[in-house]
Amino acid sequence: MPADLPPQSQRAVFVRLLQYVRPYVGVVAIAIAFAMVYSGARYLRAYLLKPIVDDVLIAGESIESIALLVGLMILALPIGHFGKDYAVEWTLGRILVDIQQALCRKLLALPLAFHHDRSRGDILSRALNDVTRSHRALNVFLNDVVQSVIGIILGVTTLLWLSWQLTLVSLIVAPMLMAVIAFFGGRIQRGARKRQIKMGDVTQRFLQILSGIKVIKAFRAEATEEAGFERENLKLFRRHMRVILARVTSHSSVEMLNNMMNIGVLLLGAWCVQQGMWGLTPGDVSAFATVLLTTYRPMKLLTKGWTHLQEALPSAERFMEVLDEDLQVVDADDAVEIGPITDRIRFEKVSFSYGRESVLREVDLEVRAGETVALVGRTGSGKTTLVDLLARFHDPVSGRITLDGVDLRQIERDSLLRRIAIVTQEAFLFSGTIRENVRYGRPDASDEEVDAAARAAHVDEFVDQLPDGWETDVGELGAKLSGGQRQRLTIARAILKNPDVLIFDEATSALDAMSERFVQDAIDHLLEGRTAFLIAHRLATVRNADKIIVLEDGAVSAVGTHESLVAEPGLYRDLVALQGAAPSA
Ligand code: ADP
C-alpha cells in the first residue's frame, strides 16, 4: 500500500462503494418509496398556500374544501419519515457488517509477509477510521442524496407548474452552484487523502504506547510519549481543519447563492403581480416562494452529500487497497492433500530473501521422520526463516522443500498445516477460558482429550489454583499468568493437535530454570514419535537432538551430534564453551 499510489479513478471507487448496497436494493427501494411519500407530503404542505390564499382568503370559499388534503398530509409526513429512516439505517448497518467482514476475511487470508511489512496502526486505521468514513458517505448518500434528488424533482415540477417563467429565472444560479461545488470538491478530496494518512500515523502511535507501556513507564518516558502524541495529533487536527475549511466555505457559498436567488425571485414575482405579467396571482407568488424554500433544503442536502462523498472517496480507496492486496501463496490448481509424513523432509538448495539481502543461501537439509533436529546459530542467522519456510509462510526464492518427496508448493496448505504445530517464544493466548485455549489446537477434541493434553503439558498443576479452574477466563487474568504457565498452555495446545511435525522456536528462552524444567518435560512428552525442529539459545536443551544443524549467515556450516560437533573446532564448540562458562546456562 504505497502512500503515493496513483489515485484510482474516483468514479470507479464510488461505483465500487455502491456495490455494497447491491444486496439490499429491495430494502432501498422500500426506503425510496417512503421518501417519496415524505417529500410529496412536504410539497403538499407548501402548495397548500395557494388554495388558502387564492380560494379561501381571497375568493372566500369554505375551509373544508382543503380538509382532506390537510388530513392526508399530516398522516403521510410521520409515516414516510419513519419508514425511510428505518429502512435506510437497516441497510447501512448491514453494509458496515459486510465491509468489516470482508476486511477481516482478507486480513486473515493475507500472507504473513503482508503483516510483517505493514504498520499495524496503518492497517487498523484503514479498517476502522476509513471504513467508518466511507460508511458515513454511504449514509449521506442513501439518506440525503436519494431523498434530495426526489425532493428536487418534485420541487422543480411544482415550481414549473406554478410558474414556468419564474422557474427558469431561478435556474440561472444553477451553473454557478455547480462551479462552486466542483471547485471545493477537488480540494476536499486532496485534503482528505492527506488527513487519512496522518490518521494512520496517530493510530500507530496509540498502538505503540499500549504495547510498550511497560518500557515507557520503566524509562519514565510518559511525558515524552505524550508530547510526541500531541505533536502528531495536532498535525492531524490541522489537516482536518484544511478539509473543514473547504467544506464550510463551499456550504456557505451555496447558502449565499441560494438566498440571493430566493429573494430575487420573490421580488420579481411581486413586481410581476403588480404589472399583471405572466398571469401570476398573489397566491402563485406566495406558494412559489414557499416551494422554493422547501426545495432549498434538498438542494443543501445534495451539496452536503456531494462534499461528504468527496471527503470519503480517499477513505474508501484506502480500505479497498487492503481488499486488493495480493494473496501470494495460494494452492496450485493440482495441489494434493498429504497424509502423515512417513519418510523424510528435505530442503534442496533453498535460498530465500525478504528483500535484497539473502537470508538463506542454498540450504541443503535432510530430516528423517521421527528425528529431532536442533537449529543453532547466532541471532539473525536465519533459523526462524528456515522453519517459517517449512510451514510455508513464505515460498523459497530458489530451490525446493519436499515432504516425502512432494514439493511443498504442490501440497494443499490446509493439509500441510494440519500436520504441523508451532510453539513460539511469545506464548499467545486468546480471549476465552483455559480449556478453550487448549482446545484451539483441535476444536473437535473431547473434554477427556483436552484434559490429557493439559496433563502432559503440566497445565493441571497451576489450573487448580486459578479462581475458576478450567473455566477461568484468560482475558480477565490478563498478564497474571507467568511466562512458564502461558508456555505450558501453548504446548498443551500443540499436544492436542497431535501433529507429525513440531516446531519449537525459542519456546523456552524466556523461562526461568524452574519453569524451564516443567516446560522441558512437557516438550519431551510432545517429541515422542514426532519429527521436530528445535530452535533454542540454551544449548543444554538441544544436547539430546538426533541432529544439530549450525547456521551461519544463512548457510549451513556444520551438521552433527553434540558429541561430534564439540569434537571439532567451529561455532558450536565456541558457543558451548561460552555458555558453559556462563553461570546461568
Ligand atoms: P534467527 O531466527 O536466526 O534469529 P531470522 O530468521 O529471524 O533469524 O532472521 C534472519 C534475517 O532475516 C535477519 O537478518 C532478520 O533481520 C531478517 N528478517 C527476519 N524477518 C524479516 C522480515 N519479516 N522482513 C525482513 N527481514 C526479516
XYZ file of C-alpha atoms and ligand atoms in Angstrom:
612
model
C 0.000 0.000 0.000
C 2.385 2.732 -1.077
C 1.225 6.181 0.014
C 1.739 7.667 -3.439
C -0.455 5.169 -5.215
C -1.907 6.898 -8.277
C -5.461 7.794 -7.308
C -7.817 5.271 -8.797
C -10.484 6.864 -10.843
C -12.814 8.432 -8.319
C -15.819 7.217 -10.177
C -14.572 3.653 -10.047
C -14.140 3.915 -6.284
C -17.618 5.329 -5.914
C -19.167 2.661 -8.100
C -17.361 0.021 -6.067
C -18.596 1.538 -2.839
C -22.108 1.391 -4.221
C -21.682 -2.344 -4.904
C -22.073 -2.833 -1.183
C -25.637 -1.557 -1.480
C -26.496 -4.060 -4.179
C -27.591 -6.991 -1.974
C -30.055 -4.676 -0.285
C -31.642 -2.933 -3.298
C -35.009 -4.289 -2.253
C -34.836 -2.535 1.090
C -33.501 0.604 -0.570
C -36.483 0.563 -2.947
C -38.786 0.475 0.072
C -36.837 3.374 1.582
C -37.218 5.350 -1.636
C -40.946 4.707 -1.685
C -41.242 6.072 1.852
C -39.010 9.004 0.952
C -41.338 9.855 -1.911
C -44.335 9.800 0.389
C -42.490 12.073 2.815
C -41.289 14.510 0.164
C -44.677 14.562 -1.523
C -46.305 15.485 1.773
C -43.826 18.299 2.344
C -44.568 19.832 -1.043
C -48.236 19.409 -0.492
C -47.779 21.422 2.694
C -46.051 24.228 0.784
C -48.528 24.107 -2.067
C -51.457 24.500 0.375
C -50.689 28.220 0.499
C -52.130 28.648 -2.956
C -55.687 27.403 -2.219
C -55.573 29.067 1.191
C -54.639 32.453 -0.217
C -56.437 32.378 -3.568
C -59.540 30.284 -2.803
C -60.186 30.640 0.913
C -58.823 34.088 1.770
C -59.462 35.941 -1.478
C -62.364 34.081 -3.109
C -63.938 33.274 0.290
C -64.504 29.553 -0.239
C -65.097 27.321 2.822
C -62.031 25.918 4.545
C -63.491 22.399 4.443
C -62.623 22.151 0.777
C -58.999 21.587 1.742
C -59.594 19.492 4.907
C -58.967 16.189 3.128
C -55.628 17.401 1.765
C -54.535 18.565 5.217
C -55.513 15.261 6.804
C -53.588 13.239 4.212
C -50.534 15.389 4.626
C -50.471 15.114 8.429
C -50.727 11.327 8.163
C -48.129 10.945 5.416
C -45.372 13.037 6.999
C -44.543 10.848 10.048
C -45.167 7.535 8.265
C -42.911 8.500 5.372
C -40.225 9.721 7.729
C -40.265 6.618 9.911
C -40.264 4.153 7.031
C -37.444 5.863 5.214
C -35.210 6.266 8.264
C -35.666 2.725 9.493
C -35.101 1.079 6.111
C -32.026 3.193 5.379
C -30.446 2.592 8.784
C -31.038 -1.134 8.500
C -29.302 -1.206 5.132
C -26.389 0.871 6.406
C -25.933 -1.358 9.420
C -25.766 -4.458 7.239
C -23.326 -2.798 4.836
C -20.974 -1.937 7.707
C -21.033 -5.582 8.781
C -20.316 -6.687 5.212
C -17.372 -4.340 4.724
C -15.768 -5.247 8.017
C -16.291 -8.962 7.422
C -14.629 -8.606 4.034
C -11.664 -6.853 5.630
C -11.390 -9.377 8.428
C -11.516 -12.247 5.931
C -8.846 -10.579 3.848
C -6.524 -9.820 6.751
C -6.771 -13.428 7.901
C -6.038 -14.694 4.396
C -3.140 -12.375 3.665
C 0.290 -13.974 3.967
C 2.493 -13.365 6.965
C 4.768 -11.236 4.786
C 1.986 -8.677 4.452
C 1.551 -8.409 8.209
C 5.294 -8.133 8.748
C 5.721 -5.360 6.225
C 2.812 -3.144 7.211
C 2.413 -0.925 10.203
C -0.398 -2.195 12.399
C -1.588 1.327 13.031
C -1.975 1.857 9.318
C -3.983 -1.341 8.855
C -6.113 -0.701 11.907
C -6.767 2.859 10.827
C -7.878 1.687 7.405
C -10.121 -0.983 8.910
C -11.701 1.360 11.448
C -11.336 5.053 10.570
C -11.501 4.720 6.814
C -14.330 2.222 6.866
C -16.319 4.476 9.209
C -15.765 7.446 6.961
C -16.700 5.624 3.767
C -19.700 4.233 5.523
C -20.745 7.718 6.561
C -20.574 8.706 2.895
C -22.970 5.902 2.026
C -25.124 7.101 4.882
C -25.217 10.600 3.463
C -25.776 9.177 0.022
C -28.713 6.971 0.957
C -30.232 9.346 3.462
C -29.698 12.700 1.858
C -28.780 12.337 -1.774
C -31.555 9.935 -2.707
C -34.067 11.978 -0.806
C -32.884 15.274 -2.158
C -32.978 14.106 -5.755
C -36.583 13.097 -5.192
C -37.187 16.380 -3.401
C -35.643 18.465 -6.123
C -37.544 16.696 -8.894
C -40.835 17.109 -7.047
C -39.925 20.690 -6.144
C -38.991 21.759 -9.641
C -42.121 20.096 -11.034
C -44.293 22.017 -8.584
C -42.420 25.219 -9.401
C -42.826 24.719 -13.144
C -46.483 24.090 -12.644
C -46.912 27.268 -10.554
C -44.950 29.436 -12.985
C -42.523 28.140 -15.561
C -41.274 31.677 -16.198
C -40.208 32.255 -12.582
C -38.720 28.744 -12.510
C -36.470 29.468 -15.474
C -35.332 32.699 -13.838
C -34.417 30.818 -10.632
C -32.418 28.259 -12.587
C -29.916 30.965 -13.567
C -27.883 30.242 -10.431
C -27.595 26.506 -11.148
C -24.345 26.718 -13.190
C -22.783 28.948 -10.532
C -23.724 26.453 -7.838
C -22.165 23.621 -9.770
C -18.940 25.537 -10.339
C -18.615 26.294 -6.628
C -19.277 22.700 -5.641
C -16.852 21.248 -8.172
C -14.093 23.633 -7.151
C -14.295 22.850 -3.455
C -14.929 19.165 -4.072
C -11.446 18.749 -5.508
C -9.834 20.496 -2.558
C -11.783 18.413 -0.082
C -10.669 15.209 -1.758
C -6.993 16.093 -1.773
C -7.117 17.294 1.817
C -8.987 14.217 3.000
C -6.423 11.892 1.453
C -3.627 13.546 3.430
C -5.690 13.575 6.575
C -6.402 9.844 6.441
C -2.700 9.075 6.082
C -1.995 11.125 9.189
C -4.795 9.368 10.976
C -2.953 6.099 10.344
C 0.136 7.617 11.987
C -1.819 8.663 15.056
C -3.369 5.209 15.397
C 0.076 3.672 15.089
C 1.365 5.862 17.930
C -1.521 4.835 20.103
C -0.760 1.183 19.474
C 2.902 1.722 20.239
C 2.111 3.337 23.547
C -0.181 0.470 24.510
C 2.219 -2.259 23.512
C 5.245 -0.540 25.020
C 3.594 0.682 28.209
C 5.957 -1.201 30.489
C 9.086 0.103 28.805
C 7.674 3.614 28.693
C 6.988 3.527 32.417
C 10.323 1.946 33.257
C 12.152 4.689 31.371
C 9.852 7.360 32.811
C 9.120 8.360 29.233
C 5.438 9.205 29.794
C 5.913 12.918 29.179
C 7.944 12.349 26.014
C 5.349 9.959 24.655
C 2.554 12.354 25.489
C 4.342 15.227 23.783
C 5.066 13.084 20.734
C 1.465 12.013 20.554
C 0.259 15.585 20.877
C 2.516 16.660 18.033
C 1.062 14.034 15.695
C -2.431 14.665 16.904
C -2.189 18.408 16.262
C -0.827 17.708 12.801
C -3.892 15.579 12.184
C -6.056 18.401 13.520
C -4.502 20.910 11.116
C -5.001 18.593 8.155
C -8.559 18.005 9.278
C -9.224 21.736 9.514
C -8.000 22.208 5.967
C -10.721 19.821 4.833
C -13.267 21.533 7.054
C -12.357 24.957 5.712
C -13.025 23.816 2.158
C -16.242 22.121 3.210
C -17.590 25.064 5.194
C -16.643 27.618 2.552
C -18.394 25.526 -0.052
C -21.567 25.288 2.040
C -21.561 28.995 2.819
C -21.145 29.952 -0.820
C -24.066 27.753 -1.747
C -26.062 29.347 1.052
C -25.307 32.810 -0.273
C -26.205 31.990 -3.880
C -29.419 30.307 -2.835
C -30.571 33.211 -0.709
C -29.797 35.738 -3.394
C -31.828 33.712 -5.819
C -34.673 33.303 -3.368
C -35.094 36.963 -2.560
C -34.565 37.960 -6.169
C -37.330 35.660 -7.335
C -39.687 36.829 -4.598
C -39.159 40.486 -5.551
C -39.522 39.701 -9.245
C -42.722 37.768 -8.504
C -44.198 40.672 -6.536
C -43.351 43.036 -9.366
C -44.969 40.665 -11.882
C -48.211 40.557 -9.863
C -48.261 44.379 -9.779
C -47.678 44.605 -13.525
C -50.111 41.771 -14.272
C -47.332 39.903 -16.050
C -47.218 36.118 -16.756
C -50.719 35.817 -15.281
C -49.394 35.483 -11.714
C -51.739 35.733 -8.711
C -50.577 36.692 -5.159
C -51.241 33.042 -4.225
C -48.975 31.842 -7.030
C -46.146 34.014 -5.795
C -46.547 33.065 -2.102
C -46.718 29.399 -2.973
C -43.802 29.738 -5.358
C -41.622 31.356 -2.694
C -42.560 28.712 -0.138
C -42.000 25.816 -2.518
C -38.677 27.356 -3.443
C -37.703 27.464 0.215
C -38.822 23.856 0.571
C -36.676 22.910 -2.426
C -33.815 24.751 -0.839
C -33.439 22.108 1.840
C -32.878 19.167 -0.542
C -30.512 21.378 -2.534
C -28.499 21.986 0.586
C -28.574 18.289 1.414
C -27.398 17.486 -2.067
C -24.370 19.755 -1.824
C -23.653 18.447 1.651
C -23.890 14.907 0.337
C -21.589 15.742 -2.522
C -18.892 17.238 -0.313
C -19.096 14.354 2.157
C -18.691 11.994 -0.730
C -15.589 13.833 -1.923
C -14.231 13.541 1.570
C -14.979 9.845 1.811
C -13.635 8.655 -1.528
C -9.988 8.722 -0.426
C -11.016 6.681 2.616
C -12.891 4.180 0.505
C -9.821 3.903 -1.682
C -7.716 3.163 1.394
C -9.756 0.271 2.686
C -10.195 -1.092 -0.825
C -6.418 -1.161 -1.201
C -6.324 -3.665 1.636
C -9.008 -5.750 -0.067
C -6.986 -5.667 -3.289
C -3.742 -6.915 -1.761
C -2.299 -9.998 -3.415
C -2.729 -13.237 -1.563
C 0.575 -14.536 -2.975
C 0.851 -18.007 -1.502
C -2.152 -19.885 -2.799
C -2.690 -23.518 -3.610
C -1.651 -24.681 -7.036
C -4.518 -25.996 -9.163
C -3.148 -29.511 -8.910
C -2.268 -29.275 -5.197
C -2.527 -32.547 -3.317
C -3.558 -33.386 0.210
C -0.803 -35.029 2.237
C -1.150 -37.774 4.778
C 1.182 -38.485 7.691
C 4.843 -37.852 6.963
C 6.476 -41.258 6.981
C 9.775 -40.837 5.182
C 11.652 -37.549 5.214
C 11.653 -33.764 4.918
C 14.230 -32.303 2.562
C 15.485 -28.806 1.875
C 17.136 -28.792 -1.547
C 19.364 -25.789 -2.269
C 16.826 -23.492 -0.627
C 17.540 -19.775 -0.869
C 15.359 -17.009 0.462
C 15.352 -13.266 0.947
C 12.854 -10.810 2.387
C 14.213 -8.003 0.308
C 17.504 -7.564 -1.432
C 19.788 -9.325 1.006
C 19.609 -13.103 1.012
C 18.686 -14.597 4.371
C 19.101 -18.273 3.455
C 21.707 -19.440 0.979
C 21.463 -22.813 -0.745
C 20.444 -24.670 2.376
C 20.517 -28.469 1.992
C 18.943 -30.418 4.787
C 17.500 -33.842 5.315
C 15.406 -34.837 8.283
C 14.018 -38.336 8.635
C 10.529 -38.807 10.061
C 10.705 -39.067 13.842
C 14.005 -37.264 14.175
C 14.581 -34.286 16.426
C 16.669 -31.643 14.747
C 18.134 -28.667 16.519
C 18.895 -25.432 14.691
C 21.727 -23.482 16.267
C 23.265 -20.199 15.259
C 23.636 -16.563 16.157
C 20.637 -14.249 16.181
C 19.764 -13.291 12.629
C 21.400 -16.340 11.071
C 18.058 -17.408 9.577
C 16.733 -20.094 11.935
C 13.211 -18.738 12.206
C 13.089 -18.050 8.498
C 14.009 -21.664 7.817
C 11.157 -23.098 9.866
C 8.763 -20.439 8.511
C 9.521 -21.758 5.031
C 8.639 -25.246 6.216
C 5.231 -24.003 7.373
C 5.024 -22.210 4.027
C 4.604 -18.762 5.477
C 6.860 -17.819 2.580
C 7.998 -19.649 -0.538
C 11.715 -20.110 -1.289
C 13.208 -17.787 -3.875
C 15.005 -20.767 -5.371
C 15.384 -24.424 -4.502
C 12.601 -26.514 -3.031
C 11.369 -28.174 0.117
C 9.843 -31.649 -0.097
C 7.807 -33.754 2.298
C 8.071 -37.444 1.431
C 9.264 -36.316 -1.991
C 6.347 -33.941 -2.681
C 7.210 -30.288 -3.293
C 5.671 -28.058 -0.639
C 4.225 -25.898 -3.408
C 2.204 -28.889 -4.605
C 0.674 -29.531 -1.219
C -2.647 -28.097 -0.099
C -1.837 -25.541 2.524
C -4.616 -26.671 4.831
C -3.446 -30.252 4.814
C 0.130 -29.106 5.419
C -0.769 -27.010 8.431
C -2.829 -29.828 9.895
C 0.431 -31.779 10.137
C 2.458 -29.004 11.758
C 2.328 -27.361 15.156
C 4.413 -24.355 16.090
C 5.294 -23.230 19.588
C 6.993 -19.855 19.675
C 8.619 -17.725 22.306
C 5.665 -15.401 22.672
C 3.058 -17.718 24.167
C -0.018 -16.234 22.598
C -3.306 -16.811 24.395
C -6.744 -15.972 23.050
C -9.572 -14.422 24.992
C -11.600 -17.296 26.359
C -11.244 -19.888 29.089
C -8.184 -22.009 29.837
C -9.941 -25.010 28.372
C -10.888 -23.133 25.208
C -7.287 -22.043 24.806
C -6.079 -25.622 24.847
C -8.905 -26.742 22.577
C -7.788 -24.184 19.997
C -5.329 -26.885 18.897
C -8.185 -29.103 17.736
C -11.693 -27.656 18.103
C -13.407 -31.053 17.819
C -11.415 -32.646 20.680
C -13.379 -34.172 23.560
C -13.012 -32.889 27.134
C -11.030 -36.026 28.025
C -8.553 -35.394 25.223
C -8.176 -31.775 26.286
C -7.519 -32.842 29.875
C -4.979 -35.441 28.805
C -3.079 -32.922 26.703
C -3.162 -30.441 29.560
C -1.801 -33.037 31.994
C 1.021 -33.951 29.646
C 1.983 -30.281 29.460
C 1.760 -29.831 33.279
C -1.076 -27.370 32.892
C -3.253 -29.063 35.527
C -0.722 -28.188 38.214
C -1.480 -24.481 38.133
C -5.061 -24.599 36.901
C -6.274 -25.787 40.305
C -5.031 -22.591 41.894
C -6.904 -20.341 39.484
C -10.169 -18.783 40.722
C -12.449 -20.662 38.301
C -10.095 -23.542 37.478
C -10.510 -24.702 33.892
C -13.196 -22.147 33.254
C -11.028 -19.184 34.237
C -11.170 -16.508 31.576
C -7.646 -15.922 30.287
C -8.549 -12.422 29.113
C -9.596 -11.462 32.641
C -6.398 -12.919 34.022
C -4.557 -10.668 31.613
C -0.875 -10.676 32.346
C -1.387 -12.624 35.575
C -0.220 -15.946 34.150
C 3.519 -16.386 34.284
C 5.613 -16.909 31.181
C 6.070 -20.574 32.037
C 2.350 -21.112 32.639
C 1.436 -19.490 29.354
C 4.045 -21.561 27.574
C 2.691 -24.774 29.076
C -0.771 -23.836 27.767
C 0.545 -23.392 24.246
C 2.370 -26.707 24.485
C -0.846 -28.419 25.613
C -2.458 -26.871 22.545
C 0.252 -28.384 20.347
C -0.038 -31.794 22.035
C -3.782 -31.796 21.434
C -3.266 -31.003 17.783
C -1.210 -34.181 17.568
C 0.966 -33.060 14.663
C 3.584 -35.030 12.700
C 5.953 -32.105 12.657
C 6.694 -29.859 15.585
C 8.461 -26.572 15.517
C 9.775 -25.032 18.715
C 11.046 -21.560 18.080
C 12.860 -20.360 21.206
C 9.979 -21.762 23.180
C 11.967 -21.988 26.400
C 14.148 -18.912 26.011
C 12.077 -16.625 28.172
C 11.689 -19.010 31.083
C 13.452 -19.307 34.408
C 15.199 -22.553 35.297
C 12.264 -23.894 37.335
C 9.613 -23.302 34.686
C 12.016 -24.472 32.064
C 12.238 -27.864 33.712
C 8.470 -28.231 33.644
C 8.272 -26.988 30.098
C 11.165 -29.177 29.013
C 9.382 -32.146 30.463
C 6.241 -31.149 28.584
C 8.261 -30.821 25.414
C 9.839 -34.235 25.851
C 6.316 -35.683 26.068
C 5.435 -33.939 22.904
C 8.520 -35.032 20.993
C 7.838 -38.737 21.326
C 7.427 -40.250 17.896
C 7.393 -36.964 16.006
C 9.613 -35.047 13.657
C 10.737 -31.940 15.469
C 12.674 -28.765 14.783
C 14.077 -27.118 17.885
C 15.439 -23.624 17.915
C 16.994 -22.828 21.257
C 19.537 -20.417 22.589
C 20.354 -22.575 25.574
C 22.380 -25.393 24.183
C 21.545 -27.625 27.147
C 18.099 -28.048 25.606
C 19.418 -29.244 22.252
C 22.046 -31.668 23.536
C 19.877 -34.717 23.024
C 18.796 -33.868 19.499
C 19.440 -36.535 16.870
C 20.978 -33.947 14.638
C 22.290 -30.457 15.246
C 22.463 -28.047 12.342
C 24.653 -24.983 12.677
C 23.566 -21.973 10.633
C 25.928 -19.109 9.926
C 24.784 -16.152 7.847
C 22.013 -18.145 6.235
C 24.152 -21.101 5.234
C 24.612 -24.485 6.907
C 28.149 -24.522 8.303
C 28.098 -27.836 10.162
C 25.824 -30.819 10.820
C 26.373 -33.433 13.521
C 25.505 -34.612 17.002
C 26.506 -32.808 20.174
C 29.455 -35.152 20.618
C 30.699 -34.892 17.052
C 30.324 -31.101 16.974
C 32.190 -30.387 20.227
C 34.978 -32.602 18.984
C 35.859 -30.241 16.147
C 36.585 -26.522 16.138
C 33.728 -24.311 14.994
C 30.840 -22.084 16.036
C 29.080 -24.816 18.002
C 32.108 -25.571 20.158
C 32.627 -21.844 20.723
C 29.009 -21.385 21.785
C 29.136 -24.376 24.124
C 32.317 -23.056 25.683
C 30.742 -19.631 26.076
C 27.593 -20.965 27.718
C 29.496 -23.443 29.864
C 31.391 -20.519 31.316
C 28.277 -18.506 31.986
C 26.811 -19.319 35.424
C 23.181 -19.057 34.269
C 23.440 -21.650 31.493
P 17.108 -16.094 13.634
O 15.846 -16.825 13.858
O 18.268 -16.975 13.389
O 17.399 -15.071 14.676
P 15.689 -14.874 11.470
O 15.298 -15.959 10.542
O 14.672 -14.353 12.394
O 16.987 -15.300 12.258
O 16.228 -13.646 10.615
C 17.191 -13.790 9.603
C 17.404 -12.444 8.930
O 16.259 -12.053 8.233
C 17.736 -11.327 9.895
O 18.741 -10.528 9.306
C 16.453 -10.549 10.006
O 16.720 -9.181 10.206
C 15.823 -10.790 8.659
N 14.339 -10.824 8.757
C 13.618 -11.640 9.546
N 12.299 -11.459 9.350
C 12.178 -10.497 8.416
C 11.066 -9.848 7.768
N 9.787 -10.170 8.040
N 11.339 -8.906 6.863
C 12.613 -8.576 6.560
N 13.686 -9.134 7.110
C 13.497 -10.092 8.036
